[in-house]
Coordinates of C-alpha atoms and ligand atoms in Angstrom, one line a residue:
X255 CA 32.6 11.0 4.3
X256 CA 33.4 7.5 5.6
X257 CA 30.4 5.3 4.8
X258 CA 30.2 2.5 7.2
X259 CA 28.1 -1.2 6.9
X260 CA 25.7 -1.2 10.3
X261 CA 26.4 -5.1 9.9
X262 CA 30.1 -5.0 10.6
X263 CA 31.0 -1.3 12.1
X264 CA 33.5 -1.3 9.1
X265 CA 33.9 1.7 6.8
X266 CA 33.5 0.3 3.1
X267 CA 33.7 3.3 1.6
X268 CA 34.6 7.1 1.5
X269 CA 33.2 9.8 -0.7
X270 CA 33.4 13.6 -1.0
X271 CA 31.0 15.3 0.6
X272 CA 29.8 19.0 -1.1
X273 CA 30.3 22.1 1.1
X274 CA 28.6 25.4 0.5
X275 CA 30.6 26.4 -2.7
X276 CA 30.2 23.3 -4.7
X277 CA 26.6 23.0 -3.7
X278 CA 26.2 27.2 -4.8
X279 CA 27.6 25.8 -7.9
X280 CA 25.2 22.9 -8.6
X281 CA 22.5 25.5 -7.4
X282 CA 23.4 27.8 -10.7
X283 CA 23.3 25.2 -13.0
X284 CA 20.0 23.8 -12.0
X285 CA 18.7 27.8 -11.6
X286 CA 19.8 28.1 -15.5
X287 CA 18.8 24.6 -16.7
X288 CA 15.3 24.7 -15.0
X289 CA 13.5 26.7 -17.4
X290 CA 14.4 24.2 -20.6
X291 CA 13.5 21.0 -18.4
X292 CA 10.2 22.9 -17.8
X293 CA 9.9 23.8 -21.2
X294 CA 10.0 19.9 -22.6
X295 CA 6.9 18.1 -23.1
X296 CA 5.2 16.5 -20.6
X297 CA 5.9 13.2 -22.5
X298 CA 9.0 13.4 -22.9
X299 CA 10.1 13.9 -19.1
X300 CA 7.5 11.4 -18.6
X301 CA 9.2 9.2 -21.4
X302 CA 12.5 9.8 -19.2
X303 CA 11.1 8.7 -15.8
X304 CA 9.7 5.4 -17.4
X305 CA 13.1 4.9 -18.3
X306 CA 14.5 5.1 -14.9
X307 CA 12.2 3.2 -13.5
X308 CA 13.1 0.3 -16.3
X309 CA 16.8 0.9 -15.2
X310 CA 16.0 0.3 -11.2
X311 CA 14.0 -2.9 -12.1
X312 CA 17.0 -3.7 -14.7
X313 CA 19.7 -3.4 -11.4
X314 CA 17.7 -4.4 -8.8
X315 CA 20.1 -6.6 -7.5
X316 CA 22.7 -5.0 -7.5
X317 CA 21.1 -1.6 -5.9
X318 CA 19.8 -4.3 -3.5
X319 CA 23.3 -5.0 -2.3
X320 CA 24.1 -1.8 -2.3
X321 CA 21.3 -0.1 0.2
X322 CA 21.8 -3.1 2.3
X323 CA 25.5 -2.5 2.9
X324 CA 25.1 0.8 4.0
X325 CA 21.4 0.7 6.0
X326 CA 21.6 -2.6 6.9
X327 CA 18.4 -3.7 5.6
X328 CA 17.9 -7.6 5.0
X329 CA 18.9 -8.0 1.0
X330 CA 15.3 -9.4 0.5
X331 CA 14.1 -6.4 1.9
X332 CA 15.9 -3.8 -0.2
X333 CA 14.2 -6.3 -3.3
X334 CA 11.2 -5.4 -1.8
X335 CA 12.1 -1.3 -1.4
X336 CA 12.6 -1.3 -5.1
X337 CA 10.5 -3.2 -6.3
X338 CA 7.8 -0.7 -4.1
X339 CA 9.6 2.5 -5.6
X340 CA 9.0 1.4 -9.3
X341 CA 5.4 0.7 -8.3
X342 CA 4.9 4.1 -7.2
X343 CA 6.6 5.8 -10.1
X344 CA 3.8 3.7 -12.5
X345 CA 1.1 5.4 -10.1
X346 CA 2.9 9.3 -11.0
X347 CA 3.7 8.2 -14.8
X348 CA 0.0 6.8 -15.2
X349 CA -1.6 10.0 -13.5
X350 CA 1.0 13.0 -13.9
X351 CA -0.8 14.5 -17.3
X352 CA -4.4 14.3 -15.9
X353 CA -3.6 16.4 -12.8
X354 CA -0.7 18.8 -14.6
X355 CA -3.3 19.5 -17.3
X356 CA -4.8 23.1 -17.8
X357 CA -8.2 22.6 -16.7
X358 CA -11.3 24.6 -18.3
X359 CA -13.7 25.8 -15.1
X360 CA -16.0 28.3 -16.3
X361 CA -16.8 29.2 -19.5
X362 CA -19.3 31.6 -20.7
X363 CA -19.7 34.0 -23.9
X364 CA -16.7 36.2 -24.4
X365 CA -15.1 34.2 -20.8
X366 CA -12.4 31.5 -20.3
X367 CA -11.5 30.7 -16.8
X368 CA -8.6 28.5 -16.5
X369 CA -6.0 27.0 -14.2
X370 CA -2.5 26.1 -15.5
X371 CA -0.2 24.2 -13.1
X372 CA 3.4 25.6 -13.5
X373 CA 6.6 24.2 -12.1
X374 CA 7.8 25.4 -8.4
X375 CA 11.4 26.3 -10.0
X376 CA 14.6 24.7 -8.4
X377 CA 13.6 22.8 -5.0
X378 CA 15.6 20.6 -2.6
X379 CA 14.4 17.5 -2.0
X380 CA 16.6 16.6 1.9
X381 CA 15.9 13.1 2.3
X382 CA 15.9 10.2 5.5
X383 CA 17.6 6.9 4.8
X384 CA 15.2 4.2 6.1
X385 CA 13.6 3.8 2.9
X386 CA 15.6 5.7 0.6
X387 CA 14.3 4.6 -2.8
X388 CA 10.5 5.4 -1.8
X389 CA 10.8 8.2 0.3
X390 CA 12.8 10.0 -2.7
X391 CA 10.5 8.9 -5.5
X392 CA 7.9 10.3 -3.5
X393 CA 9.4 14.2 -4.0
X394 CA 12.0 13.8 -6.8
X395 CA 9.9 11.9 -9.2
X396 CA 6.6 14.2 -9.3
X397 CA 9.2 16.9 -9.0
X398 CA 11.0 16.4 -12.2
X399 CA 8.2 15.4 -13.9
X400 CA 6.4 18.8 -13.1
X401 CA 9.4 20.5 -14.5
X402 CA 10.8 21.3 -11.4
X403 CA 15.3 21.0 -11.1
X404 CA 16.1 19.0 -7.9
X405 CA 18.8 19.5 -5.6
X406 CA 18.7 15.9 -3.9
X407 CA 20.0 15.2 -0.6
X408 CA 20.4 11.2 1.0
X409 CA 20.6 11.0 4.2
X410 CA 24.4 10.4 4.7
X411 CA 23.3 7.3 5.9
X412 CA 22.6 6.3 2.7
X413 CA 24.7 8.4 0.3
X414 CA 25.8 5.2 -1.8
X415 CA 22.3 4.2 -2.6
X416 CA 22.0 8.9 -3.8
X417 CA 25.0 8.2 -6.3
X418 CA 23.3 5.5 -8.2
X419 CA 19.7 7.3 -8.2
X420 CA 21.9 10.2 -9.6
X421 CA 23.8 7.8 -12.1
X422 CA 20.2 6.1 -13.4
X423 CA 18.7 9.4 -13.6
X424 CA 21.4 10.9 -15.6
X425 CA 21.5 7.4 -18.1
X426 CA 17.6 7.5 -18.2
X427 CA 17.7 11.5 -19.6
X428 CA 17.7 13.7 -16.8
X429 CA 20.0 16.3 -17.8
X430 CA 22.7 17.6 -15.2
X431 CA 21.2 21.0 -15.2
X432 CA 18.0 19.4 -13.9
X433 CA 18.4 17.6 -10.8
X434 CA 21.9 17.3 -9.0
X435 CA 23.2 15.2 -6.0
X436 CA 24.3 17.0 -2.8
X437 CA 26.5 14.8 0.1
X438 CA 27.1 15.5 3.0
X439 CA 26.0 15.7 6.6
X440 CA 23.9 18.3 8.2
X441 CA 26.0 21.2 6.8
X442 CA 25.1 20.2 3.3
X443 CA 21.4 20.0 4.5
X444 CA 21.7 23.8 5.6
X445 CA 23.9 25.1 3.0
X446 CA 20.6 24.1 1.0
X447 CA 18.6 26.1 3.6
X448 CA 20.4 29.4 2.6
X449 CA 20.3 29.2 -1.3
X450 CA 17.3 30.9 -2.3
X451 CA 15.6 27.6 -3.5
X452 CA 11.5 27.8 -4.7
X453 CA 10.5 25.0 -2.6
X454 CA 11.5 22.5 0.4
X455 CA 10.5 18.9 1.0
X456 CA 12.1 17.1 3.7
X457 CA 11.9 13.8 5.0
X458 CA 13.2 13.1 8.7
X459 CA 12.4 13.5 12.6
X460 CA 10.7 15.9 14.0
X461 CA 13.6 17.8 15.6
X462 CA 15.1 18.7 11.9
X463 CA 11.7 19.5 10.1
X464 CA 11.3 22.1 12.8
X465 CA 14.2 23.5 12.1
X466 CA 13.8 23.6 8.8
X467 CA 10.6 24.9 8.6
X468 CA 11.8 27.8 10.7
X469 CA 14.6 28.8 8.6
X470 CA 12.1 28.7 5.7
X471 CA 9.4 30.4 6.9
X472 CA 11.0 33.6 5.9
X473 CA 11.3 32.5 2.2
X474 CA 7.8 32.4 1.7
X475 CA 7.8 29.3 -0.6
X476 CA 6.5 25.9 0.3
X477 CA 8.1 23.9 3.0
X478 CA 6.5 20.0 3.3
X479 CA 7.5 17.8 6.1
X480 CA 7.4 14.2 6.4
X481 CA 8.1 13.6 10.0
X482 CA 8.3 10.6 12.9
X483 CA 5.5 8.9 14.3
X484 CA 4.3 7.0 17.4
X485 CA 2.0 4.7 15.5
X486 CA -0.6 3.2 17.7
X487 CA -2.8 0.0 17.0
X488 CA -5.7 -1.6 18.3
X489 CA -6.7 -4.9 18.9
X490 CA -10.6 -5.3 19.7
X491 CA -12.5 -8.1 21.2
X492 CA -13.9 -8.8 17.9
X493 CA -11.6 -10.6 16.4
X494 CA -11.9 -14.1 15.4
X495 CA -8.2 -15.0 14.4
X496 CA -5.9 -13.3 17.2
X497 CA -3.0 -15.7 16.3
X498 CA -3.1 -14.0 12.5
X499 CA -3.9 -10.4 14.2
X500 CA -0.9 -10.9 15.8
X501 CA 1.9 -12.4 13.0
X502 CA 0.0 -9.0 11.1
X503 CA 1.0 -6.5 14.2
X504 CA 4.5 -7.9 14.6
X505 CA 5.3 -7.4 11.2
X506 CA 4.1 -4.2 11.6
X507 CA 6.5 -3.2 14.4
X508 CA 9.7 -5.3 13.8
X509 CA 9.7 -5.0 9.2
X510 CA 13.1 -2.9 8.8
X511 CA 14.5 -3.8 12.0
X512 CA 11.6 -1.1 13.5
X513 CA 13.1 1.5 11.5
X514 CA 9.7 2.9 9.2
X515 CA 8.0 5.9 10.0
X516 CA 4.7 4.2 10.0
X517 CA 6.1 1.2 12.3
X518 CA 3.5 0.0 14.7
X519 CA 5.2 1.6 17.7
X520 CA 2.6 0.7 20.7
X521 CA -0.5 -1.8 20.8
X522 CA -3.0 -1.9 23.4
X523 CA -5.2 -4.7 23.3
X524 CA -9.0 -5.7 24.5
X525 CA -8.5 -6.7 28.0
X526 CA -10.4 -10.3 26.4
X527 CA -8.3 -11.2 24.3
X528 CA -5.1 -9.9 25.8
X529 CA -3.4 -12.5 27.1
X530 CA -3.8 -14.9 24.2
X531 CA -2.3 -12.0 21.7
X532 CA 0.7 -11.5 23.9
X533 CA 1.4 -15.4 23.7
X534 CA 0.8 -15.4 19.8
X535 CA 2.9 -12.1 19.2
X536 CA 5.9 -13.8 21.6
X537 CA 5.4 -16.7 19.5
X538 CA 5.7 -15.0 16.0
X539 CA 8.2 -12.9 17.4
X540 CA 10.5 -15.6 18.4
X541 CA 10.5 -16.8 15.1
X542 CA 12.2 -14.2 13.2
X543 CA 15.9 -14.5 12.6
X544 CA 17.9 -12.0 13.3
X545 CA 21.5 -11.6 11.6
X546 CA 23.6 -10.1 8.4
X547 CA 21.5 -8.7 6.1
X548 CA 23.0 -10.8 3.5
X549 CA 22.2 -14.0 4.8
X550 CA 19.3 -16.2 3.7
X551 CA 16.2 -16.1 5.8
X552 CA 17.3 -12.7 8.0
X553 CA 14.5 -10.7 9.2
X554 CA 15.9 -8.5 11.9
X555 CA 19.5 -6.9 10.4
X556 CA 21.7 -4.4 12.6
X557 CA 19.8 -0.9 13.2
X558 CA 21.4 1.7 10.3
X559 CA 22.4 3.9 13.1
X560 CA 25.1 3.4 16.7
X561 CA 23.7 6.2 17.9
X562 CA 20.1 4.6 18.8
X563 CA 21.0 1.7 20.7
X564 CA 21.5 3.9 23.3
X565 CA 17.8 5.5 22.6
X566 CA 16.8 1.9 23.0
X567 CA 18.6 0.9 26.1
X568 CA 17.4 3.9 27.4
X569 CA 13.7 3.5 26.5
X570 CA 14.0 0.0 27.9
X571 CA 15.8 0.4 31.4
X572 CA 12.8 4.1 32.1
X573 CA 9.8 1.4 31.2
X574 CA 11.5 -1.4 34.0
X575 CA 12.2 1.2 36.4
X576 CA 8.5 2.1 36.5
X577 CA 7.0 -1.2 36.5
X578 CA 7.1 -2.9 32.9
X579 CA 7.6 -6.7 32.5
X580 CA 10.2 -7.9 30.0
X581 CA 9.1 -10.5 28.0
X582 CA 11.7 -10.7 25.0
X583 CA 15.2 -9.1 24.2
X584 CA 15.7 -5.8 25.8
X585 CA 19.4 -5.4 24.8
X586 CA 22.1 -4.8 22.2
X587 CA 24.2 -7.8 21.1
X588 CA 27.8 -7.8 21.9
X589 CA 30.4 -8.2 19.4
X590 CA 30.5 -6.5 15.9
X591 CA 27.4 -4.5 14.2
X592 CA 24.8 -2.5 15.7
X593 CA 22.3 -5.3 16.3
X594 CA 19.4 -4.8 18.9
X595 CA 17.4 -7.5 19.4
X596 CA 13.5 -7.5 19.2
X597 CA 12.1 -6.8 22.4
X598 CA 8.5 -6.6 23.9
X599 CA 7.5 -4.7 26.6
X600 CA 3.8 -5.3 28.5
X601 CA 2.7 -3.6 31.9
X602 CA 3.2 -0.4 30.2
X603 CA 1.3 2.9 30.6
X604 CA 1.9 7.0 29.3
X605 CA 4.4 7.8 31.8
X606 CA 6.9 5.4 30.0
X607 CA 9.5 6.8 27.1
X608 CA 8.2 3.6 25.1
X609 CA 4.8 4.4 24.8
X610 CA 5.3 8.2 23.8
X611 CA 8.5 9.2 22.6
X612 CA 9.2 8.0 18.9
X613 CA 11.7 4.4 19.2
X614 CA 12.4 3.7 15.5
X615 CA 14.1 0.6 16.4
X616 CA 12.7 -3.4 17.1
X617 CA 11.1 -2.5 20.3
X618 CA 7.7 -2.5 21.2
X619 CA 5.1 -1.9 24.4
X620 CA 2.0 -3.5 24.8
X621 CA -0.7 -2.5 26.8
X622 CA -3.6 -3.6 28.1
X623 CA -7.4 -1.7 27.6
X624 CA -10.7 -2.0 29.2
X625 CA -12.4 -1.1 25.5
X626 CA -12.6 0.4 22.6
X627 CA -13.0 3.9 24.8
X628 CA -9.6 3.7 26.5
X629 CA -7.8 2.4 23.6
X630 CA -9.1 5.8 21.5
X631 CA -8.4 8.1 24.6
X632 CA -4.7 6.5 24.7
X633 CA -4.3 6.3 20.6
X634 CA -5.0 10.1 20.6
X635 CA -2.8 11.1 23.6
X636 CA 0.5 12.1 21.7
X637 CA 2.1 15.0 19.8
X638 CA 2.2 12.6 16.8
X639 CA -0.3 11.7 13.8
X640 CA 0.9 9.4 11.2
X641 CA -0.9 6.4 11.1
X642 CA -3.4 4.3 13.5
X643 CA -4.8 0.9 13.0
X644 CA -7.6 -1.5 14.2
X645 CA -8.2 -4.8 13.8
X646 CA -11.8 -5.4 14.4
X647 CA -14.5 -7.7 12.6
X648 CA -17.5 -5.5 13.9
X649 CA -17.7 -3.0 11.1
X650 CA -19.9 -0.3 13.1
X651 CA -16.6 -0.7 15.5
X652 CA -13.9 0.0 13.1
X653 CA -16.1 3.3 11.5
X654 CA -16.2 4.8 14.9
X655 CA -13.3 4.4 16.3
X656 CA -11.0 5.4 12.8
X657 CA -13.0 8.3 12.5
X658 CA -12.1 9.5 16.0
X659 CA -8.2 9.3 14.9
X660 CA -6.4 12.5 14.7
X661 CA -4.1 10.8 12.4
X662 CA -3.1 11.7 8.2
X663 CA -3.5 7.5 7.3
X664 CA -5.9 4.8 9.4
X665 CA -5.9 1.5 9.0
X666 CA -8.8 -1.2 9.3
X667 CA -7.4 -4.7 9.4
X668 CA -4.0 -3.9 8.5
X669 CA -0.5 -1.8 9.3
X670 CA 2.5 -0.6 7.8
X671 CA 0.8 0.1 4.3
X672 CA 1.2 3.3 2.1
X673 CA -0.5 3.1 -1.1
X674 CA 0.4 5.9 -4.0
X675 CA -2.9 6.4 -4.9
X676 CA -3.2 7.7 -1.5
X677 CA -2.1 11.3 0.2
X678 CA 1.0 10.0 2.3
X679 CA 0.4 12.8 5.2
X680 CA 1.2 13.5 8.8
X681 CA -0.4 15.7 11.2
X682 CA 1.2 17.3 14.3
X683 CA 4.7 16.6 15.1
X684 CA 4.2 13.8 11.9
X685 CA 4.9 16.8 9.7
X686 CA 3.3 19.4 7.4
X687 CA 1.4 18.6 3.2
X688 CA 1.0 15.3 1.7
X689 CA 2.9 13.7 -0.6
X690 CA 1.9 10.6 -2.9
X691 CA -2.0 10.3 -4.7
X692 CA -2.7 13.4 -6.7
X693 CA -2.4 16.0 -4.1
X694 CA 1.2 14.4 -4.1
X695 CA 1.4 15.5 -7.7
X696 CA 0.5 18.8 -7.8
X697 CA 2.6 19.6 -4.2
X698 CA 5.4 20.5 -6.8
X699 CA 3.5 23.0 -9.1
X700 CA 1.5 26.3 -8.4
X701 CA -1.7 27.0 -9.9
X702 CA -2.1 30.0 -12.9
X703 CA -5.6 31.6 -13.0
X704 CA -6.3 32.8 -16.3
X705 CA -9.2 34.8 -16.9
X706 CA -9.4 34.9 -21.0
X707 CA -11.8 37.4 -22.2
X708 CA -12.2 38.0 -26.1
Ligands
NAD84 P1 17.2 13.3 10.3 O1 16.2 14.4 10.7 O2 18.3 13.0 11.2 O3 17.8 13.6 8.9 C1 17.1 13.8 7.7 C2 17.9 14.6 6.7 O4 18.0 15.9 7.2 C3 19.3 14.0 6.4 O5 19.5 14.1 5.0 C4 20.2 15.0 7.2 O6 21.5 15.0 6.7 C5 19.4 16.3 7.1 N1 19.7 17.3 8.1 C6 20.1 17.1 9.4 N2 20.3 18.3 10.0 C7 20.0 19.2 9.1 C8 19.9 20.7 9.1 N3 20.2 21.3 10.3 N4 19.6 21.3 8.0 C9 19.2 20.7 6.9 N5 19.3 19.3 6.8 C10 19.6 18.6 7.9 O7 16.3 12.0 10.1 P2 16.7 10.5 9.7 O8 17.4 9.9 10.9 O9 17.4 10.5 8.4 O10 15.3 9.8 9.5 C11 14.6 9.2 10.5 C12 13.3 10.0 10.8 O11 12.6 10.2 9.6 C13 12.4 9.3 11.7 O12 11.8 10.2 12.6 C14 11.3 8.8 10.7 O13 10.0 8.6 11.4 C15 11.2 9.9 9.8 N6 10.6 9.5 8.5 C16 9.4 9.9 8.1 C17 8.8 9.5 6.9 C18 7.5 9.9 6.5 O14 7.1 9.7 5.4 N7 6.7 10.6 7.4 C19 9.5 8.6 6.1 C20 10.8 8.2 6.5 C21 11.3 8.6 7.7

């Protein structure tokens, strides 16, 4: 597997993918080692996490470099991915024993009822490679700590960043026969789709999670899905500071070069304060530099992936043959790395690629409403439900219209946020369970009702 830096279209390394043997291999030794791991103390795997975590904060810089050479992700950035991972572990090492805890519901003479929570077994945690620190921790931290064994799969995209979460792992006290790393492509992805695994958690588009879900159906074990998104926001008359609303939104949509899952991907705006948000957004936008990764000051690096510039070019040129107005970028950059510069699209509607079809790159459109009515008809009109935002000072407003979002997260006043005390969910084509907050904890265990008489 040739790994190549975005930045440069060089390869900077190459690494040995599995194939179906060696990965049928790891599978054994995790289906053996499981039951051990399981049988450990809470504490200590809990003891073993903590010290992980302690070992990402200890590297930081140096993992920094690393994900950014391979995903492209400005340096300060990649800080900011780890230093969010480590967060989120605190949330699972601060709350794992109260929610993996045998709980006492009914008691009455000569009757215990009881539910234990028990490890899913060996799972496989396939994984995307736009944030590859927090979407793993998400499934293999809560995993391991439940007692399941992990089979963990990066995103070849970010397979660099996979050998030194296996490395810290292993120093920290994971043991080999507990969680093991799998490389590779696609093939490794569905050589883990035929081993006859307890549980599936995959982060990615849409297209793959189908898939997958199909080929696991059949298993009858749990399947999660963490899917794309065509996160809308909202900007309402009432709003006093439309210059802030709009530094807030274009953060939103251009933070890791476009490339989140919960990127603001559209905006319609109150047909009031329209045109002084699309000056203010221009305005912000303008501002950000775009460049290496490694440099200084960079906000926009190259996209992690060649393949969607041309998903970009193409979402661009379908919105200007039906009307849209260009106000900002609307191409790749020539010369080395796959750079595509932010761009901003207004005069858009619904039959436009831009404002329906997932764009995971800098590009947004920006459309204008009559009210709050249109805006909530246009929000809901997609296959999609990850996230939706307002930003509205009339709280009778913001209630309504967030409760009339058919969408896992909403936002009031902000964008782009995920918090681990919160259910991290998708609905639709956004993907299947929750993962994150305490339903995020016990998504790796299965409950054990005990009825205890005598
Ligand atoms: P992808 O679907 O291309 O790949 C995801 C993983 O699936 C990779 O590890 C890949 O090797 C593996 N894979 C590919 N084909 C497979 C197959 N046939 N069988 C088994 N495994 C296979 O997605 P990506 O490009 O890595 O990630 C980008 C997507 O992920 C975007 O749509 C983004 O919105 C989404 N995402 C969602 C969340 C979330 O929390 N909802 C978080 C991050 C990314």
């Amino acid at each position: 597997m040739n790994i190549i830096n975005p930045a440069t279209g060089e390869i900077i390394k190459t690494l040995e993918a599995d194939n179906g043997s060696t990965i049928g291999n790891k599978y054994q030794k995790l289906r053996l080692g499981q039951t051990a791991w399981a049988a450990r103390l809470l504490s200590e795997r809990i003891a073993i996490i903590a010290k992980f975590s302690a070992l990402l904060q200890a590297e930081k810089s140096e993992l920094a470099a690393i994900l950014s050479s391979e995903v492209g992700k400005p340096v300060g950035q990649a800080v900011g991915e780890i230093n969010g991972a480590t967060g989120r572990i605190k949330f699972f090492l601060e709350n794992a024993e109260k929610w993996l805890a045998t709980e006492l519901i009914h008691e009455e003479p000569n009757l215990k009822e009881l539910i234990s929570y028990e490890a899913l077994g060996v799972i496989a945690n396939i994984s995307a490679w736009n944030y590859p620190y927090l979407v793993g921790v998400n499934v293999f931290i809560p995993a391991l700590i439940a007692g399941n064994a992990v089979l963990y799969k990066p995103s070849e995209f970010a397979s660099l960043t996979g050998v030194e979460i296996a490395r810290l792992l292993y120093a920290a006290g994971v043991p080999e026969d507990a969680f093991a790393l799998v490389l590779g492509e696609a093939q490794a992805g569905q050589a883990l789709l035929e081993l006859p695994l307890d549980g599936y958690f995959f982060t990615g588009s849409y297209a793959t999670g189908k898939y997958i879900a199909e080929q696991v159906a059949k298993k009858l074990v749990p399947c999660q899905l963490e899917l794309g998104g065509k996160d809308p926001l909202y900007v309402s008359a009432y709003n006093d500071d439309i210059a802030k609303v709009a530094v807030n939104a274009a953060e939103g949509a251009f933070y890791n070069t476009g490339q989140s899952c919960c990127a603001v991907e559209r905006i319609y705006v109150h047909a009031d304060v329209y045109d002084q948000f699309v000056a203010e957004f221009v305005k912000e936008t303008k501002t950000y530099k775009m460049g290496n990764p490694t440099e200084e000051g960079v906000f926009i690096g190259p996209l992690t992936r060649a393949a969607q510039i041309a998903v970009l070019e193409n979402q661009v040129q379908d919105a200007l043959s039906k009307g849209a107005e260009l106000l900002l970028g609307g191409k790749a950059m020539e010369g080395k790395g796959y750079y595509f510069e932010p761009t901003i699209l207004t005069n858009v509607n619904h039959t436009m690629l831009v404002m329906t079809e997932e764009s995971f790159g800098p590009i947004i459109g920006i459309q204008k409403v009559a009210d709050s009515q249109e805006a909530i008809a246009l929000m809901r009109d997609t296959v999609y439900g990850l996230t939706a935002a307002i930003y509205s000072n009339n709280e009778a407003e913001m209630k309504d219209f967030l409760a009339q979002m058919n969408s896992g997260t909403v936002y009031s006043n902000c964008c782009d946020r995920v918090s681990a005390n919160l259910p991290w969910t998708g609905r639709g084509h956004s993907g299947l369970g929750s993962t994150l907050s305490y339903i995020g904890i016990r998504a790796f265990v299965q409950p054990k009702a005990w009825h205890i008489r005598g």
